[in-house]
Coordinates of C-alpha atoms in Angstrom, one line a residue:
Chain A
M1 CA 0.0 0.0 0.0
P2 CA 1.4 3.4 -0.9
I3 CA 2.3 5.7 2.0
I4 CA 1.1 8.8 0.2
S5 CA -1.6 8.7 -2.5
I6 CA -2.1 11.8 -4.5
D7 CA -5.2 11.8 -6.7
K8 CA -6.3 14.3 -9.3
L9 CA -4.6 17.2 -7.5
S10 CA -4.9 20.6 -9.1
S11 CA -3.7 23.8 -7.5
Y12 CA -3.8 27.5 -8.1
Y13 CA -1.3 30.3 -7.4
D14 CA -2.4 33.9 -7.7
N15 CA -5.6 32.5 -9.4
R16 CA -3.4 30.9 -12.1
Q17 CA -3.5 27.1 -12.4
V18 CA -0.1 25.7 -11.7
F19 CA -0.7 22.0 -12.3
S20 CA -3.8 20.0 -12.9
E21 CA -5.1 16.5 -12.3
L22 CA -1.8 15.3 -10.8
S23 CA -1.9 11.7 -9.6
F24 CA 0.9 9.5 -8.2
D25 CA 1.7 7.2 -5.4
V26 CA 4.6 7.3 -3.0
E27 CA 5.7 3.8 -1.8
D28 CA 7.6 3.2 1.4
G29 CA 11.3 3.6 0.8
D30 CA 11.0 5.5 -2.5
Y31 CA 13.5 8.1 -3.6
I32 CA 11.5 10.4 -5.9
C33 CA 12.8 13.5 -7.7
I34 CA 10.3 16.2 -8.8
T35 CA 11.6 18.0 -11.8
G36 CA 10.1 20.6 -14.1
E37 CA 10.5 24.2 -15.4
N38 CA 10.2 27.2 -13.1
G39 CA 6.6 28.0 -12.4
S40 CA 5.4 24.5 -13.1
G41 CA 4.4 24.2 -9.5
K42 CA 7.0 22.0 -7.9
T43 CA 7.2 24.0 -4.7
T44 CA 3.4 24.5 -4.6
L45 CA 3.0 20.7 -4.8
M46 CA 5.3 20.3 -1.8
Q47 CA 3.4 22.9 0.1
C48 CA 0.1 21.1 -0.6
I49 CA 1.6 17.9 0.8
L50 CA 2.9 19.8 3.9
G51 CA -0.6 21.3 4.5
F52 CA 0.3 24.9 4.0
D53 CA -2.4 27.4 3.2
I54 CA -2.6 26.6 -0.5
K55 CA -5.8 26.3 -2.5
Y56 CA -6.1 22.9 -4.2
K57 CA -8.6 20.4 -5.5
G58 CA -8.2 16.6 -5.4
S59 CA -7.0 14.5 -2.6
I60 CA -3.8 13.7 -0.7
I61 CA -4.0 10.6 1.5
F62 CA -1.4 9.6 4.1
N63 CA -1.3 6.0 5.1
G64 CA 0.0 5.1 8.5
F65 CA 1.4 8.5 9.4
S66 CA 0.3 12.2 9.5
R67 CA 1.6 15.1 7.5
R68 CA 3.1 16.5 10.6
D69 CA 5.5 13.5 10.6
I70 CA 7.1 14.7 7.4
G71 CA 10.6 16.2 7.7
W72 CA 11.0 19.3 5.5
L73 CA 14.1 21.0 4.2
P74 CA 12.9 24.3 2.8
Q75 CA 14.4 25.9 -0.4
K76 CA 15.2 29.1 1.3
S77 CA 15.5 28.8 5.0
D78 CA 13.8 31.5 7.0
T79 CA 16.7 31.9 9.4
K80 CA 18.3 35.2 10.4
S81 CA 22.0 35.6 10.0
D82 CA 22.5 37.0 13.5
F83 CA 20.3 34.4 15.3
P84 CA 22.2 33.0 18.3
A85 CA 21.6 29.3 18.1
S86 CA 23.9 26.3 18.5
V87 CA 23.8 23.4 16.0
S88 CA 22.3 21.1 18.6
E89 CA 19.5 23.6 19.4
V90 CA 18.7 23.8 15.7
I91 CA 18.7 20.0 15.3
F92 CA 16.5 19.5 18.4
S93 CA 14.0 22.0 17.1
G94 CA 12.9 19.3 14.7
F95 CA 11.1 17.8 17.6
A96 CA 9.5 21.0 18.8
G97 CA 6.2 20.2 17.0
K98 CA 5.9 17.0 19.0
S99 CA 7.6 17.9 22.2
V100 CA 5.6 17.9 25.4
L101 CA 5.6 21.0 27.5
G102 CA 8.8 22.2 29.0
I103 CA 12.4 22.7 28.2
A104 CA 13.6 19.1 28.1
Y105 CA 13.3 16.6 25.2
S106 CA 12.6 13.0 25.9
S107 CA 15.4 10.4 26.0
A108 CA 13.9 8.7 22.9
Q109 CA 14.1 12.1 21.1
K110 CA 17.7 12.6 22.3
E111 CA 18.7 9.1 21.1
K112 CA 17.1 9.8 17.7
A113 CA 18.9 13.1 17.4
Y114 CA 22.3 11.6 18.2
K115 CA 21.7 8.8 15.8
N116 CA 20.8 11.3 13.0
M117 CA 23.8 13.4 13.9
A118 CA 26.0 10.4 13.5
L119 CA 24.4 9.4 10.2
L120 CA 25.0 12.8 8.7
E121 CA 28.4 13.2 10.3
V122 CA 27.6 16.5 12.1
E123 CA 28.3 15.4 15.7
D124 CA 31.5 17.4 15.8
L125 CA 29.6 20.6 15.0
K126 CA 26.9 20.2 17.7
D127 CA 28.3 22.9 20.0
K128 CA 29.2 25.3 17.2
S129 CA 27.1 28.4 16.4
F130 CA 24.8 27.6 13.5
N131 CA 25.5 30.9 11.8
E132 CA 29.3 30.4 11.8
L133 CA 29.0 27.2 9.7
S134 CA 29.7 27.1 5.9
G135 CA 26.7 26.8 3.6
G136 CA 27.2 23.1 3.1
Q137 CA 27.5 22.5 6.9
Q138 CA 24.3 24.5 7.5
Q139 CA 22.4 22.5 4.9
K140 CA 23.5 19.2 6.6
V141 CA 22.4 20.5 9.9
L142 CA 19.0 21.5 8.5
L143 CA 18.8 18.1 6.9
C144 CA 19.4 16.6 10.3
R145 CA 16.6 18.7 11.8
A146 CA 14.3 17.5 9.0
L147 CA 15.2 13.9 9.9
C148 CA 14.4 14.5 13.5
A149 CA 11.0 15.8 12.5
A150 CA 10.4 12.8 10.2
Q151 CA 8.9 9.5 10.9
K152 CA 9.0 8.1 7.4
V153 CA 9.3 10.8 4.8
I154 CA 11.5 13.8 4.1
L155 CA 10.7 16.5 1.5
L156 CA 13.6 18.6 0.2
D157 CA 13.2 21.7 -2.0
E158 CA 16.2 22.1 -4.2
P159 CA 18.6 21.4 -1.4
V160 CA 21.9 21.6 -3.3
N161 CA 21.3 24.8 -5.2
S162 CA 23.5 27.0 -3.2
L163 CA 26.3 24.4 -2.6
D164 CA 29.6 24.0 -4.5
A165 CA 30.3 20.8 -6.4
A166 CA 32.1 19.0 -3.6
S167 CA 29.3 19.8 -1.0
Q168 CA 26.7 18.7 -3.6
N169 CA 28.3 15.3 -4.0
E170 CA 28.5 14.9 -0.2
F171 CA 24.9 15.9 0.2
Y172 CA 23.8 13.4 -2.5
S173 CA 25.7 10.6 -0.8
L174 CA 24.1 11.5 2.6
L175 CA 20.7 11.4 1.0
K176 CA 21.4 7.9 -0.4
K177 CA 22.5 6.9 3.1
I178 CA 19.2 8.2 4.6
N179 CA 17.2 6.5 1.9
N180 CA 19.0 3.2 2.6
S181 CA 18.2 3.5 6.2
G182 CA 14.5 3.3 5.3
I183 CA 13.4 6.9 5.0
T184 CA 11.4 7.9 1.9
V185 CA 13.0 10.8 0.1
I186 CA 11.1 13.2 -2.1
M187 CA 13.2 16.0 -3.6
I188 CA 12.7 18.9 -6.0
S189 CA 15.6 19.3 -8.3
H190 CA 16.6 21.4 -11.3
D191 CA 19.4 19.0 -12.2
I192 CA 17.6 16.3 -14.2
E193 CA 20.7 14.4 -15.2
R194 CA 21.8 14.1 -11.6
A195 CA 18.2 13.3 -10.4
V196 CA 18.0 10.4 -12.8
K197 CA 21.3 9.0 -11.4
E198 CA 20.3 9.4 -7.8
A199 CA 16.5 8.7 -7.6
H200 CA 14.4 5.7 -8.2
K201 CA 11.5 7.6 -9.7
I202 CA 11.1 10.9 -11.5
L203 CA 8.0 13.1 -11.4
N204 CA 8.2 15.7 -14.1
I205 CA 5.6 18.5 -14.0
S206 CA 5.0 20.9 -16.8
N207 CA 2.2 23.2 -17.6
N208 CA 0.8 20.7 -20.1
G209 CA 0.7 17.7 -17.8
F210 CA 3.0 15.4 -15.9
T211 CA 5.0 12.2 -16.2
F212 CA 5.8 9.8 -13.4
K213 CA 8.1 6.9 -14.1
K214 CA 11.1 5.0 -13.0
A215 CA 14.4 6.9 -13.4
E216 CA 15.9 4.4 -15.9
C217 CA 12.7 4.6 -18.1
Y218 CA 12.9 8.4 -17.9
L219 CA 16.3 8.4 -19.5
E220 CA 15.3 6.1 -22.4
D221 CA 12.1 8.1 -23.1
E222 CA 13.9 11.4 -23.0
Y223 CA 16.3 9.9 -25.5
K224 CA 13.5 8.7 -27.8
T225 CA 11.7 12.1 -27.7
E226 CA 14.9 13.8 -28.5
G227 CA 15.5 11.4 -31.3
N228 CA 12.0 11.9 -32.8
Y229 CA 12.4 15.6 -32.5
G230 CA 15.6 15.4 -34.4
N231 CA 14.0 13.4 -37.1
T232 CA 11.2 15.8 -37.7
I233 CA 13.7 18.6 -38.4
Chain B
M1 CA 26.2 49.7 51.1
E2 CA 25.1 52.7 53.0
I3 CA 23.1 54.0 50.1
L4 CA 21.5 50.6 49.6
S5 CA 20.2 50.5 53.2
K6 CA 19.0 54.0 52.8
I7 CA 17.2 53.2 49.5
F8 CA 15.3 50.3 51.1
E9 CA 14.1 52.4 54.0
Y10 CA 11.5 53.9 51.7
P11 CA 8.5 51.6 50.9
F12 CA 8.0 53.3 47.5
V13 CA 11.6 52.3 46.5
L14 CA 10.9 48.7 47.6
R15 CA 7.8 48.7 45.4
A16 CA 9.7 50.1 42.5
V17 CA 12.5 47.5 42.9
I18 CA 10.0 44.5 43.0
T19 CA 8.0 45.8 40.1
G20 CA 11.0 46.8 38.1
V21 CA 13.0 43.5 38.6
L22 CA 9.9 41.4 37.6
L23 CA 9.1 43.5 34.6
C24 CA 12.8 43.5 33.5
C25 CA 12.7 39.7 33.5
C26 CA 9.5 39.7 31.4
A27 CA 10.8 42.3 29.0
A28 CA 14.1 40.4 28.5
L29 CA 12.4 37.1 27.9
L30 CA 9.9 38.6 25.4
G31 CA 12.6 40.8 23.9
V32 CA 14.7 37.9 22.8
N33 CA 12.1 36.8 20.3
L34 CA 11.0 40.3 19.4
V35 CA 14.5 41.3 18.5
L36 CA 15.3 38.1 16.7
K37 CA 12.1 38.3 14.7
R38 CA 12.7 41.9 13.8
Y39 CA 9.7 43.1 15.8
S40 CA 11.7 45.3 18.2
M41 CA 9.7 48.3 17.2
L42 CA 6.6 46.7 18.4
G43 CA 7.5 47.5 22.0
D44 CA 8.1 51.1 21.1
G45 CA 4.8 51.4 19.1
L46 CA 2.8 49.8 21.9
S47 CA 4.3 52.1 24.6
H48 CA 3.1 55.1 22.7
V49 CA -0.4 53.6 22.3
S50 CA -0.2 52.9 26.0
F51 CA 0.6 56.5 26.7
G52 CA -2.3 57.7 24.6
A53 CA -4.7 55.3 26.4
A54 CA -3.3 56.4 29.9
A55 CA -3.8 60.1 29.0
I56 CA -7.4 59.4 28.0
A57 CA -8.0 57.4 31.2
L58 CA -6.6 60.2 33.3
A59 CA -8.7 62.8 31.5
F60 CA -11.9 60.9 32.0
G61 CA -11.1 59.5 35.4
F62 CA -10.8 55.8 34.4
A63 CA -8.3 53.5 36.1
P64 CA -5.3 53.8 33.8
L65 CA -4.0 50.2 34.0
Q66 CA -7.4 48.6 33.4
F67 CA -8.3 51.0 30.6
S68 CA -4.9 50.7 28.8
I69 CA -4.3 47.0 28.9
P70 CA -7.2 46.0 26.5
I71 CA -6.5 48.9 24.2
V72 CA -2.8 48.0 23.9
I73 CA -3.6 44.4 23.4
I74 CA -5.9 45.3 20.5
A75 CA -3.2 47.6 19.1
A76 CA -0.6 44.7 19.3
F77 CA -2.9 42.4 17.3
L78 CA -3.5 45.2 14.7
L79 CA 0.3 45.8 14.4
L80 CA 1.0 42.1 14.0
R81 CA -1.7 41.8 11.3
I82 CA -0.4 44.7 9.4
N83 CA 3.1 43.3 9.7
G84 CA 1.9 40.0 8.3
N85 CA 0.0 41.0 5.2
G86 CA -0.8 44.7 5.0
K87 CA -0.2 47.2 2.3
I88 CA 1.8 49.3 4.7
K89 CA 4.9 47.5 5.9
G90 CA 5.7 46.8 9.5
D91 CA 8.1 49.6 10.5
A92 CA 6.0 52.3 8.7
A93 CA 2.8 51.0 10.2
I94 CA 4.3 51.1 13.7
S95 CA 5.5 54.7 13.1
I96 CA 2.1 55.8 12.0
V97 CA 0.3 54.1 14.9
S98 CA 2.7 55.2 17.6
T99 CA 2.9 58.9 16.6
S100 CA -0.9 59.1 16.2
A101 CA -1.5 57.5 19.6
L102 CA 1.1 59.9 21.2
A103 CA -0.6 62.9 19.4
I104 CA -4.1 61.8 20.7
G105 CA -2.7 61.5 24.2
I106 CA -1.1 64.9 24.2
T107 CA -4.1 66.5 22.7
V108 CA -6.5 65.0 25.1
A109 CA -4.2 65.9 28.1
N110 CA -3.9 69.5 26.9
L111 CA -7.6 69.9 26.4
T112 CA -8.6 68.4 29.8
T113 CA -6.2 68.1 32.7
G114 CA -3.3 70.0 31.1
M115 CA 0.3 68.6 30.9
N116 CA 0.6 67.9 34.6
T117 CA 3.0 65.7 36.6
D118 CA 0.8 62.6 36.0
I119 CA 1.2 63.0 32.3
S120 CA 4.9 63.7 32.6
N121 CA 5.3 60.6 34.8
Y122 CA 3.7 58.4 32.2
M123 CA 6.1 59.8 29.5
F124 CA 9.4 59.7 31.4
G125 CA 8.6 57.2 34.2
S126 CA 8.8 57.7 38.0
I127 CA 9.4 55.4 40.9
L128 CA 7.4 57.7 43.1
A129 CA 4.2 57.1 41.2
L130 CA 4.0 53.3 41.9
G131 CA 1.1 52.0 44.0
T132 CA 0.5 48.5 45.5
E133 CA -1.7 47.9 42.4
D134 CA 1.3 48.1 40.1
V135 CA 3.2 45.6 42.3
V136 CA 0.3 43.2 42.1
Y137 CA 0.0 43.5 38.3
S138 CA 3.7 43.1 37.8
V139 CA 3.7 39.9 39.9
I140 CA 0.8 38.5 37.9
I141 CA 2.3 39.3 34.5
S142 CA 5.8 38.1 35.4
V143 CA 4.5 34.8 36.8
L144 CA 2.5 34.4 33.6
V145 CA 5.3 35.3 31.3
I146 CA 7.9 33.1 33.0
A147 CA 5.6 30.1 33.3
L148 CA 4.5 30.3 29.7
Y149 CA 8.0 30.8 28.5
I150 CA 9.3 27.7 30.3
M151 CA 6.2 25.7 29.3
F152 CA 6.5 26.5 25.6
Y153 CA 10.3 27.1 25.4
N154 CA 11.0 24.6 22.7
K155 CA 8.1 25.8 20.5
I156 CA 9.0 29.4 21.0
F157 CA 12.6 28.7 19.9
A158 CA 11.3 26.8 16.8
V159 CA 8.9 29.6 15.8
S160 CA 11.6 32.3 16.3
F161 CA 14.3 30.4 14.5
D162 CA 12.3 29.3 11.5
E163 CA 8.7 30.1 11.3
K164 CA 7.9 28.1 8.1
F165 CA 9.6 25.0 9.3
A166 CA 7.8 25.3 12.7
A167 CA 4.5 25.5 10.9
S168 CA 5.3 22.5 8.8
S169 CA 6.0 20.5 11.9
G170 CA 2.6 21.2 13.3
I171 CA 3.3 24.2 15.6
N172 CA 0.5 26.8 15.6
V173 CA 2.7 29.7 14.7
K174 CA -0.1 32.3 14.8
F175 CA -0.9 31.3 18.4
Y176 CA 2.7 31.9 19.6
N177 CA 3.0 35.2 17.8
G178 CA -0.3 36.3 19.2
L179 CA 0.7 35.2 22.7
S180 CA 4.0 37.0 22.5
A181 CA 2.1 40.2 21.4
V182 CA -0.4 40.0 24.2
L183 CA 2.3 39.5 26.9
T184 CA 4.4 42.3 25.4
A185 CA 1.4 44.6 25.5
V186 CA 0.7 43.9 29.1
T187 CA 4.4 44.2 30.1
V188 CA 4.6 47.6 28.3
V189 CA 1.5 48.9 30.0
V190 CA 2.6 47.9 33.5
G191 CA 6.2 48.9 32.9
M192 CA 5.3 52.3 31.5
R193 CA 4.7 53.9 34.9
I194 CA 8.2 53.1 36.1
M195 CA 10.2 53.4 32.9
G196 CA 8.2 55.9 31.0
A197 CA 6.4 55.5 27.7
L198 CA 9.3 56.9 25.7
L199 CA 11.9 54.7 27.3
I200 CA 10.1 51.3 28.1
S201 CA 11.0 49.7 24.8
S202 CA 14.7 50.0 25.7
I203 CA 14.4 47.2 28.3
I204 CA 13.0 45.0 25.6
T205 CA 15.8 45.5 23.1
F206 CA 19.0 46.5 25.0
P207 CA 19.6 43.5 27.2
V208 CA 19.1 41.1 24.3
L209 CA 21.5 43.0 22.1
S210 CA 24.1 43.1 24.9
A211 CA 23.7 39.3 25.5
M212 CA 24.1 38.6 21.8
R213 CA 27.5 40.3 21.9
V214 CA 28.7 37.6 24.3
T215 CA 27.0 34.3 23.4
K216 CA 26.0 32.5 20.2
K217 CA 23.6 30.1 21.8
Y218 CA 19.9 30.6 22.3
R219 CA 19.5 29.3 25.8
S220 CA 22.5 31.4 27.1
T221 CA 21.2 34.4 25.2
V222 CA 17.9 34.1 27.1
I223 CA 19.5 33.6 30.5
L224 CA 22.1 36.3 30.0
S225 CA 19.4 38.8 28.8
V226 CA 17.5 38.4 32.0
I227 CA 20.6 38.8 34.1
I228 CA 21.7 41.9 32.3
S229 CA 18.2 43.4 32.3
V230 CA 17.9 42.9 36.1
V231 CA 21.4 44.1 36.9
A232 CA 21.0 47.2 34.7
F233 CA 17.7 48.0 36.4
L234 CA 19.2 47.7 39.9
I235 CA 22.2 49.9 39.0
G236 CA 19.8 52.3 37.3
I237 CA 17.7 52.6 40.4
I238 CA 20.7 53.3 42.6
L239 CA 21.9 56.0 40.1
S240 CA 18.4 57.4 40.0
F241 CA 18.3 57.7 43.7
S242 CA 21.8 59.0 44.2
F243 CA 21.8 61.7 41.5
D244 CA 18.1 62.4 41.5
I245 CA 17.5 61.6 37.8
P246 CA 14.4 59.8 36.5
A247 CA 14.6 56.0 36.9
G248 CA 13.7 55.3 33.3
A249 CA 16.6 57.4 32.0
A250 CA 19.0 56.0 34.5
V251 CA 18.1 52.4 33.5
V252 CA 18.5 53.1 29.8
L253 CA 21.9 54.8 30.3
T254 CA 23.1 51.8 32.4
N255 CA 21.9 49.5 29.6
L256 CA 23.8 51.6 27.1
A257 CA 27.0 51.5 29.1
I258 CA 26.7 47.7 29.4
F259 CA 26.1 47.4 25.7
I260 CA 29.2 49.6 24.9
I261 CA 31.4 47.7 27.3
L262 CA 30.3 44.3 26.0
N263 CA 30.8 45.5 22.4
C264 CA 34.4 46.5 23.2
F265 CA 35.2 43.0 24.7
S266 CA 33.6 40.9 22.0

């Protein structure tokens, strides 16, 4: 049974339709890349899934978990450059939505946080100031926060955009590790070539419709389309 | 030491110290998030509204605290709303609202009671003007602020650090922003009498900025802000008493000195 079923989803942004009748299923353990041109509604789709205040028609059904249990790595983080926060404070804030009253986090939450820190290799940073980290390190810390918030699924919105090539490679290999540990990964990406290499499935949205297929099929089909296109000229 | 024992001989000073210390704790706690979320001007705007309300209350013989608190709470919500989605942006909106409220207050005062000592006390603060009622209100508000802050500490951090992420993880962001606005409003009204409407916002921003020179962690920023706020207030009161200057001004100048010193060391 799919863990997220999206059926005939249409959404509007500024009264303009961004995508229509989008249907696809997310299976447990999937690694899905969402691609498409600017303005095709990739981020809007993610916001619909997260339950933000977005107008949409159609249905999004979660099986076995709630949308609050999704870990999210936003495209542009809302954080201020002078905010005094240590890395561990930032990571633990992934639990804030679920934490009971008070200052302390539960021992289960602590255990999960340290496990995630080890997985993402950010343990050494935990007492550092978040704002004094490099862009790549900050992104890893925010990924760790998303993992703490996540039960099964993480959503990432163009996470490697602002990173240099070396940090991008490191980030992709961490995502693979996360996915191998059983977490479902859904990522928006501009870089289709890389997406095809990394992900299991590709959801491509355009203003005319959408395609949802296995990554290896995507490559073949793209090749065919390109071939056909060449022939007609 | 001599001056300390002298100060505490007077019951009005004791009242001022209790009220002031409690309010400084609240202002510092609330201030951390206001400063970090770029809402520092909210305190300033609300203090002017609070002055306008107090002037009207004095003119018509209403109880100033009870009359001002609901009005300032409403103003806080209006300002937050405008900040969120209005056509006029936050800083400009606060400037319009605060100067208008100040103008209304001055006009009403001039037309009725005249610019007497009461009015001047509300503008610049006075430790002589505090009654038992102020002490009671400051105890209630500080217990409320400190208890809520500890109860919701993790959520408050999450909302201040990254509002969008907090919303995605199921935190009711609007509730926490509203709560912070209400508590700031009450703190401003109760603190206005001692610090003065024109100076009260300084105890919301100064201690936090000073603390941020020294530490880069949230929890230590919070704790240090409270300590700096209380120490600056106590030094301010002693200065006010020794040199016969208004308490509000003395506290602000002490905060300024602490801020400059910490800036030199960091």
